[in-house]
Structure formats: C-alpha cells, structure tokens
C-alpha cells in the first residue's frame, strides 16, 4: 500500500511536469493538493512519508478528527462546502479555504479569524457551469461578491476556485477552466485593495492536466493518489 501511494504521487508529479512543459509553465507554479477526504489518517501519513505536504479536506468533522490523530505536520486546505455554523471549528487549523461563495460565510470567517488576530486566506468558489447541484457564486455575481469580501479586515482573497461540470471528453471541460482564468484576469484588472488573483484552484484526478494548461496554480487530486472513495 505504502509503495502504491508513493508511486501514484510520483506518477502525478511527472504528469504535472509534462503538462507544464507542454504549455511553457514552471512546475513550481503548480502545487498539488492531495485530497484525503474519506481516507484514514494512516494513508495521509503514507503520503507524508512519500514527501507530499499539502492536503485537502472537505468535511469539517472528519477533518478535525483526523487532523488531531496524524503523526507529522501536514499543511491543510479546506476545499468542501462550508456551513456558516461550522466555521468556528476550522479557525486556525487550515491555511486556505477554497470554498467561500457568499458574504455571510466570509463574515463568519472574518469574525473568527479576527478574534485571534489572524487573517484568513480564502479563494472565492465560482459555479462556472451554473449547476444547481454545486456550490459557488454564479459567474455574473462573482465580481460584486469579491468587492464585498474585500472590505472584510480579516480576510485575504487570493484567487478563485471552481469545480466544473464533469465531462468524459476533456476538451469539453477546458472552456470552464478558461472561463475561470478569464474571470480572474478581469477581477485582477480592477486592482481592488486586499484582492489578489494569483491563485487558481482547478483540476482534479481526471482533468488536472487540462487545468494546468489553462493556468491552474493549485490542483486538487484525490482518487488518483488514494484510490476510489467509498
Ligand atoms: C473530492 C474533491 C476533489 C478530488 O476529486 P478526485 O476526482 O478524487 O481527484 C477535488 N476537489 C473537490 C472540491 C473535491 O470535493
């Protein structure tokens, strides 16, 4: 098992490097998040031992439980849908929250991080495909939301995140990644204070290479590292 996770990580690193080479990007500009939701702490420790330091979790309770039991010091990102009443449990435990899609949620994060004198790093999740089943601010409301969030003193907006519609044919996914990048460029051009658009979180196990070609700086890969989830 141990060998397998190390092997999977190595394969993904090679595919990231190849994708970067194809589009003339520096592989150091693409960070791999190992998405460990629904996977036990032991597998996270195996990935840590294989040199993977950054992990993504989607469920607050599961994350808190696991995070306490792990040997080692992984860096954590929170990537899942987040209920406002659960924000307090995440305070200080995660380096980047990818899934901020409404003012009420951001205000709660601002309040809790502010209490400890910290600034929360966040991404704004955009529902690029306008899917009712998915979280994220609609594309045409994203700029207004970013402008509102930018006024919160204990929030730092670092970019955008998306979970585009699934398609077997990866060329059908590409336009969604491009849309997110173009939206980030548009927001960047507004030069809003407290807003950076340096981070684009997009691409998962089946489509991370296309996402890299379209500008992803964070890719979120679960299955291709840890195997299928229950
Ligand atoms: C589960 C999940 C992933 C990882 O998906 P895989 O297809 O297993 O790579 C990425 N991003 C988010 C937001 C997720 O919830």
mmCIF file of C-alpha atoms and ligand atoms in Angstrom:
data_model
loop_
_atom_site.group_PDB
_atom_site.id
_atom_site.type_symbol
_atom_site.label_atom_id
_atom_site.label_comp_id
_atom_site.label_asym_id
_atom_site.label_seq_id
_atom_site.Cartn_x
_atom_site.Cartn_y
_atom_site.Cartn_z
ATOM 1 C CA UNK A 1 0.000 0.000 0.000
ATOM 2 C CA UNK A 2 2.724 2.365 1.023
ATOM 3 C CA UNK A 3 4.508 1.736 -2.252
ATOM 4 C CA UNK A 4 1.326 2.390 -4.156
ATOM 5 C CA UNK A 5 0.687 5.873 -2.754
ATOM 6 C CA UNK A 6 4.306 6.839 -3.251
ATOM 7 C CA UNK A 7 4.122 5.512 -6.792
ATOM 8 C CA UNK A 8 0.864 7.356 -7.528
ATOM 9 C CA UNK A 9 2.337 10.606 -6.228
ATOM 10 C CA UNK A 10 5.424 10.176 -8.358
ATOM 11 C CA UNK A 11 3.306 9.481 -11.446
ATOM 12 C CA UNK A 12 1.239 12.598 -10.832
ATOM 13 C CA UNK A 13 4.331 14.737 -10.308
ATOM 14 C CA UNK A 14 5.652 13.512 -13.645
ATOM 15 C CA UNK A 15 2.333 14.259 -15.369
ATOM 16 C CA UNK A 16 2.306 17.738 -13.818
ATOM 17 C CA UNK A 17 5.830 18.341 -15.097
ATOM 18 C CA UNK A 18 4.901 17.104 -18.574
ATOM 19 C CA UNK A 19 1.781 19.291 -18.703
ATOM 20 C CA UNK A 20 3.838 22.299 -17.622
ATOM 21 C CA UNK A 21 6.407 21.594 -20.286
ATOM 22 C CA UNK A 22 3.707 21.392 -22.982
ATOM 23 C CA UNK A 23 2.436 24.854 -22.142
ATOM 24 C CA UNK A 24 5.693 26.511 -21.114
ATOM 25 C CA UNK A 25 4.955 26.836 -17.413
ATOM 26 C CA UNK A 26 7.271 26.387 -14.445
ATOM 27 C CA UNK A 27 6.210 23.257 -12.476
ATOM 28 C CA UNK A 28 6.984 25.142 -9.274
ATOM 29 C CA UNK A 29 3.970 27.321 -10.049
ATOM 30 C CA UNK A 30 1.617 24.353 -9.749
ATOM 31 C CA UNK A 31 1.041 22.910 -6.291
ATOM 32 C CA UNK A 32 -0.501 19.503 -5.755
ATOM 33 C CA UNK A 33 -3.151 19.168 -3.066
ATOM 34 C CA UNK A 34 -3.679 15.565 -2.014
ATOM 35 C CA UNK A 35 -7.421 15.336 -1.373
ATOM 36 C CA UNK A 36 -7.713 12.951 1.548
ATOM 37 C CA UNK A 37 -11.426 13.152 2.343
ATOM 38 C CA UNK A 38 -12.893 9.811 3.404
ATOM 39 C CA UNK A 39 -9.394 8.365 3.671
ATOM 40 C CA UNK A 40 -7.889 7.346 7.028
ATOM 41 C CA UNK A 41 -5.051 9.111 8.798
ATOM 42 C CA UNK A 42 -2.721 6.200 8.070
ATOM 43 C CA UNK A 43 -2.914 6.840 4.324
ATOM 44 C CA UNK A 44 -2.242 10.533 4.871
ATOM 45 C CA UNK A 45 0.835 9.560 6.862
ATOM 46 C CA UNK A 46 1.957 7.355 3.982
ATOM 47 C CA UNK A 47 1.630 10.261 1.575
ATOM 48 C CA UNK A 48 3.513 12.480 4.043
ATOM 49 C CA UNK A 49 6.294 9.923 4.161
ATOM 50 C CA UNK A 50 6.374 9.993 0.379
ATOM 51 C CA UNK A 51 7.064 13.730 0.510
ATOM 52 C CA UNK A 52 3.545 15.120 -0.019
ATOM 53 C CA UNK A 53 2.998 18.017 2.391
ATOM 54 C CA UNK A 54 -0.238 19.656 1.273
ATOM 55 C CA UNK A 55 -3.641 18.031 1.866
ATOM 56 C CA UNK A 56 -7.240 18.977 1.185
ATOM 57 C CA UNK A 57 -10.288 18.023 3.236
ATOM 58 C CA UNK A 58 -13.985 18.546 2.539
ATOM 59 C CA UNK A 59 -15.881 17.704 5.717
ATOM 60 C CA UNK A 60 -15.341 19.693 8.887
ATOM 61 C CA UNK A 61 -15.921 16.986 11.494
ATOM 62 C CA UNK A 62 -13.885 14.401 9.640
ATOM 63 C CA UNK A 63 -11.077 16.892 9.145
ATOM 64 C CA UNK A 64 -10.929 17.881 12.822
ATOM 65 C CA UNK A 65 -10.885 14.252 13.953
ATOM 66 C CA UNK A 66 -8.163 13.216 11.526
ATOM 67 C CA UNK A 67 -6.067 16.303 11.948
ATOM 68 C CA UNK A 68 -5.708 15.556 15.663
ATOM 69 C CA UNK A 69 -4.636 11.978 15.155
ATOM 70 C CA UNK A 70 -1.979 12.419 12.487
ATOM 71 C CA UNK A 71 1.696 11.926 13.123
ATOM 72 C CA UNK A 72 3.502 14.704 11.314
ATOM 73 C CA UNK A 73 2.643 18.226 10.288
ATOM 74 C CA UNK A 74 0.756 18.379 7.024
ATOM 75 C CA UNK A 75 -0.424 21.675 5.591
ATOM 76 C CA UNK A 76 -4.204 21.706 5.268
ATOM 77 C CA UNK A 77 -6.560 23.375 2.847
ATOM 78 C CA UNK A 78 -10.310 23.225 3.278
ATOM 79 C CA UNK A 79 -11.977 22.591 -0.079
ATOM 80 C CA UNK A 80 -15.522 21.442 0.720
ATOM 81 C CA UNK A 81 -18.859 23.160 1.016
ATOM 82 C CA UNK A 82 -18.810 25.025 4.300
ATOM 83 C CA UNK A 83 -21.749 25.744 6.572
ATOM 84 C CA UNK A 84 -21.518 29.019 8.414
ATOM 85 C CA UNK A 85 -22.084 27.380 11.820
ATOM 86 C CA UNK A 86 -19.049 25.131 11.315
ATOM 87 C CA UNK A 87 -16.531 27.878 10.613
ATOM 88 C CA UNK A 88 -15.562 28.126 14.271
ATOM 89 C CA UNK A 89 -14.153 24.605 14.237
ATOM 90 C CA UNK A 90 -11.785 25.444 11.377
ATOM 91 C CA UNK A 91 -10.322 28.567 12.903
ATOM 92 C CA UNK A 92 -6.550 28.478 12.808
ATOM 93 C CA UNK A 93 -6.474 24.905 11.507
ATOM 94 C CA UNK A 94 -6.441 25.489 7.784
ATOM 95 C CA UNK A 95 -4.133 27.618 5.645
ATOM 96 C CA UNK A 96 -6.501 28.295 2.775
ATOM 97 C CA UNK A 97 -10.268 27.963 2.429
ATOM 98 C CA UNK A 98 -11.200 27.318 -1.213
ATOM 99 C CA UNK A 99 -14.969 27.362 -0.909
ATOM 100 C CA UNK A 100 -16.095 30.859 0.042
ATOM 101 C CA UNK A 101 -19.142 31.657 -2.055
ATOM 102 C CA UNK A 102 -21.233 34.094 -0.042
ATOM 103 C CA UNK A 103 -20.880 37.140 2.165
ATOM 104 C CA UNK A 104 -22.461 35.527 5.244
ATOM 105 C CA UNK A 105 -19.839 32.779 5.200
ATOM 106 C CA UNK A 106 -16.986 35.211 4.688
ATOM 107 C CA UNK A 107 -18.252 37.404 7.523
ATOM 108 C CA UNK A 108 -18.238 34.441 9.861
ATOM 109 C CA UNK A 109 -14.669 33.551 8.837
ATOM 110 C CA UNK A 110 -13.660 37.178 9.280
ATOM 111 C CA UNK A 111 -15.177 37.194 12.780
ATOM 112 C CA UNK A 112 -13.481 34.012 13.979
ATOM 113 C CA UNK A 113 -10.052 34.677 12.470
ATOM 114 C CA UNK A 114 -10.267 38.259 13.711
ATOM 115 C CA UNK A 115 -10.772 37.083 17.295
ATOM 116 C CA UNK A 116 -7.341 35.503 17.228
ATOM 117 C CA UNK A 117 -5.794 38.451 15.437
ATOM 118 C CA UNK A 118 -5.270 36.449 12.265
ATOM 119 C CA UNK A 119 -6.144 36.959 8.632
ATOM 120 C CA UNK A 120 -7.875 34.125 6.780
ATOM 121 C CA UNK A 121 -6.599 33.332 3.309
ATOM 122 C CA UNK A 122 -9.507 32.431 1.061
ATOM 123 C CA UNK A 123 -10.493 31.667 -2.514
ATOM 124 C CA UNK A 124 -13.862 32.526 -3.964
ATOM 125 C CA UNK A 125 -15.602 29.465 -5.360
ATOM 126 C CA UNK A 126 -17.347 30.125 -8.652
ATOM 127 C CA UNK A 127 -20.119 27.908 -10.030
ATOM 128 C CA UNK A 128 -18.797 28.129 -13.580
ATOM 129 C CA UNK A 129 -21.313 25.713 -15.091
ATOM 130 C CA UNK A 130 -24.244 27.235 -13.208
ATOM 131 C CA UNK A 131 -25.142 23.803 -11.823
ATOM 132 C CA UNK A 132 -27.843 23.692 -9.146
ATOM 133 C CA UNK A 133 -26.100 20.710 -7.524
ATOM 134 C CA UNK A 134 -22.920 22.670 -6.888
ATOM 135 C CA UNK A 135 -21.836 25.398 -4.547
ATOM 136 C CA UNK A 136 -20.193 28.567 -5.772
ATOM 137 C CA UNK A 137 -21.191 32.098 -6.643
ATOM 138 C CA UNK A 138 -22.726 32.479 -10.127
ATOM 139 C CA UNK A 139 -20.250 33.864 -12.657
ATOM 140 C CA UNK A 140 -22.160 37.108 -13.156
ATOM 141 C CA UNK A 141 -22.259 37.804 -9.405
ATOM 142 C CA UNK A 142 -18.624 36.972 -8.706
ATOM 143 C CA UNK A 143 -17.178 40.453 -9.113
ATOM 144 C CA UNK A 144 -19.741 42.002 -6.807
ATOM 145 C CA UNK A 145 -19.064 39.331 -4.175
ATOM 146 C CA UNK A 146 -15.298 39.850 -4.380
ATOM 147 C CA UNK A 147 -15.835 43.585 -3.913
ATOM 148 C CA UNK A 148 -17.913 42.927 -0.798
ATOM 149 C CA UNK A 149 -15.440 40.437 0.667
ATOM 150 C CA UNK A 150 -12.545 42.799 0.035
ATOM 151 C CA UNK A 151 -13.892 45.117 2.724
ATOM 152 C CA UNK A 152 -13.562 42.487 5.476
ATOM 153 C CA UNK A 153 -10.441 43.217 7.538
ATOM 154 C CA UNK A 154 -9.553 39.642 8.482
ATOM 155 C CA UNK A 155 -9.978 38.110 5.043
ATOM 156 C CA UNK A 156 -7.401 37.991 2.304
ATOM 157 C CA UNK A 157 -8.725 36.989 -1.123
ATOM 158 C CA UNK A 158 -6.036 35.131 -3.048
ATOM 159 C CA UNK A 159 -7.891 33.884 -6.111
ATOM 160 C CA UNK A 160 -10.681 31.703 -7.443
ATOM 161 C CA UNK A 161 -11.717 28.054 -7.276
ATOM 162 C CA UNK A 162 -14.051 26.019 -9.463
ATOM 163 C CA UNK A 163 -15.460 22.517 -9.791
ATOM 164 C CA UNK A 164 -16.621 22.497 -13.404
ATOM 165 C CA UNK A 165 -19.272 20.189 -14.869
ATOM 166 C CA UNK A 166 -17.994 16.675 -15.409
ATOM 167 C CA UNK A 167 -17.352 15.548 -18.960
ATOM 168 C CA UNK A 168 -15.705 12.402 -20.249
ATOM 169 C CA UNK A 169 -14.235 14.419 -23.105
ATOM 170 C CA UNK A 170 -11.673 16.711 -21.512
ATOM 171 C CA UNK A 171 -11.882 19.242 -24.309
ATOM 172 C CA UNK A 172 -15.404 19.956 -23.062
ATOM 173 C CA UNK A 173 -14.013 20.825 -19.652
ATOM 174 C CA UNK A 174 -11.325 23.152 -20.953
ATOM 175 C CA UNK A 175 -13.699 26.116 -21.615
ATOM 176 C CA UNK A 176 -14.790 26.086 -17.950
ATOM 177 C CA UNK A 177 -11.197 26.341 -16.758
ATOM 178 C CA UNK A 178 -10.581 29.096 -19.265
ATOM 179 C CA UNK A 179 -13.673 30.927 -18.081
ATOM 180 C CA UNK A 180 -12.363 30.868 -14.501
ATOM 181 C CA UNK A 181 -8.959 32.180 -15.587
ATOM 182 C CA UNK A 182 -10.523 34.962 -17.647
ATOM 183 C CA UNK A 183 -12.758 35.920 -14.748
ATOM 184 C CA UNK A 184 -9.687 36.093 -12.501
ATOM 185 C CA UNK A 185 -7.917 38.303 -15.048
ATOM 186 C CA UNK A 186 -10.923 40.585 -15.189
ATOM 187 C CA UNK A 187 -11.065 40.900 -11.406
ATOM 188 C CA UNK A 188 -7.310 41.420 -11.263
ATOM 189 C CA UNK A 189 -7.578 44.315 -13.697
ATOM 190 C CA UNK A 190 -9.873 46.125 -11.250
ATOM 191 C CA UNK A 191 -6.931 46.435 -8.828
ATOM 192 C CA UNK A 192 -9.134 46.015 -5.779
ATOM 193 C CA UNK A 193 -7.370 46.548 -2.478
ATOM 194 C CA UNK A 194 -6.919 43.348 -0.458
ATOM 195 C CA UNK A 195 -7.536 41.195 -3.533
ATOM 196 C CA UNK A 196 -5.015 39.053 -5.365
ATOM 197 C CA UNK A 197 -5.936 36.753 -8.218
ATOM 198 C CA UNK A 198 -2.644 34.858 -8.158
ATOM 199 C CA UNK A 199 -4.222 31.536 -7.234
ATOM 200 C CA UNK A 200 -6.435 29.429 -9.471
ATOM 201 C CA UNK A 201 -7.639 26.225 -7.799
ATOM 202 C CA UNK A 202 -8.913 23.949 -10.557
ATOM 203 C CA UNK A 203 -8.381 20.443 -11.869
ATOM 204 C CA UNK A 204 -8.979 17.043 -10.223
ATOM 205 C CA UNK A 205 -7.884 13.468 -10.902
ATOM 206 C CA UNK A 206 -9.359 13.184 -14.374
ATOM 207 C CA UNK A 207 -8.708 16.676 -15.696
ATOM 208 C CA UNK A 208 -5.754 18.274 -13.893
ATOM 209 C CA UNK A 209 -3.528 18.373 -16.962
ATOM 210 C CA UNK A 210 -6.062 20.437 -18.912
ATOM 211 C CA UNK A 211 -6.473 22.679 -15.868
ATOM 212 C CA UNK A 212 -2.713 23.225 -15.768
ATOM 213 C CA UNK A 213 -2.724 24.142 -19.450
ATOM 214 C CA UNK A 214 -5.390 26.714 -18.652
ATOM 215 C CA UNK A 215 -3.493 28.248 -15.749
ATOM 216 C CA UNK A 216 -4.224 26.256 -12.585
ATOM 217 C CA UNK A 217 -1.824 27.000 -9.721
ATOM 218 C CA UNK A 218 -3.445 24.544 -7.284
ATOM 219 C CA UNK A 219 -4.714 21.166 -8.427
ATOM 220 C CA UNK A 220 -6.877 19.045 -6.118
ATOM 221 C CA UNK A 221 -6.255 15.355 -6.676
ATOM 222 C CA UNK A 222 -7.846 12.599 -4.605
ATOM 223 C CA UNK A 223 -8.668 9.355 -6.400
ATOM 224 C CA UNK A 224 -5.500 9.259 -8.500
ATOM 225 C CA UNK A 225 -3.444 9.284 -5.281
ATOM 226 C CA UNK A 226 -5.525 7.377 -2.719
ATOM 227 C CA UNK A 227 -7.776 5.247 -4.936
ATOM 228 C CA UNK A 228 -11.561 5.323 -5.228
ATOM 229 C CA UNK A 229 -13.596 6.577 -2.270
ATOM 230 C CA UNK A 230 -16.420 4.608 -0.611
HETATM 231 C C1 LIG B 1 -13.219 15.284 -3.802
HETATM 232 C C2 LIG B 1 -12.782 16.555 -4.380
HETATM 233 C C3 LIG B 1 -11.661 16.624 -5.222
HETATM 234 C C4 LIG B 1 -10.865 15.410 -5.648
HETATM 235 O O1 LIG B 1 -11.540 14.693 -6.640
HETATM 236 P P1 LIG B 1 -10.854 13.411 -7.349
HETATM 237 O O2 LIG B 1 -11.686 13.220 -8.550
HETATM 238 O O3 LIG B 1 -10.930 12.284 -6.387
HETATM 239 O O4 LIG B 1 -9.464 13.794 -7.685
HETATM 240 C C5 LIG B 1 -11.289 17.870 -5.688
HETATM 241 N N1 LIG B 1 -11.945 18.988 -5.338
HETATM 242 C C6 LIG B 1 -13.023 18.961 -4.545
HETATM 243 C C7 LIG B 1 -13.701 20.228 -4.204
HETATM 244 C C8 LIG B 1 -13.464 17.759 -4.043
HETATM 245 O O5 LIG B 1 -14.541 17.752 -3.242
#
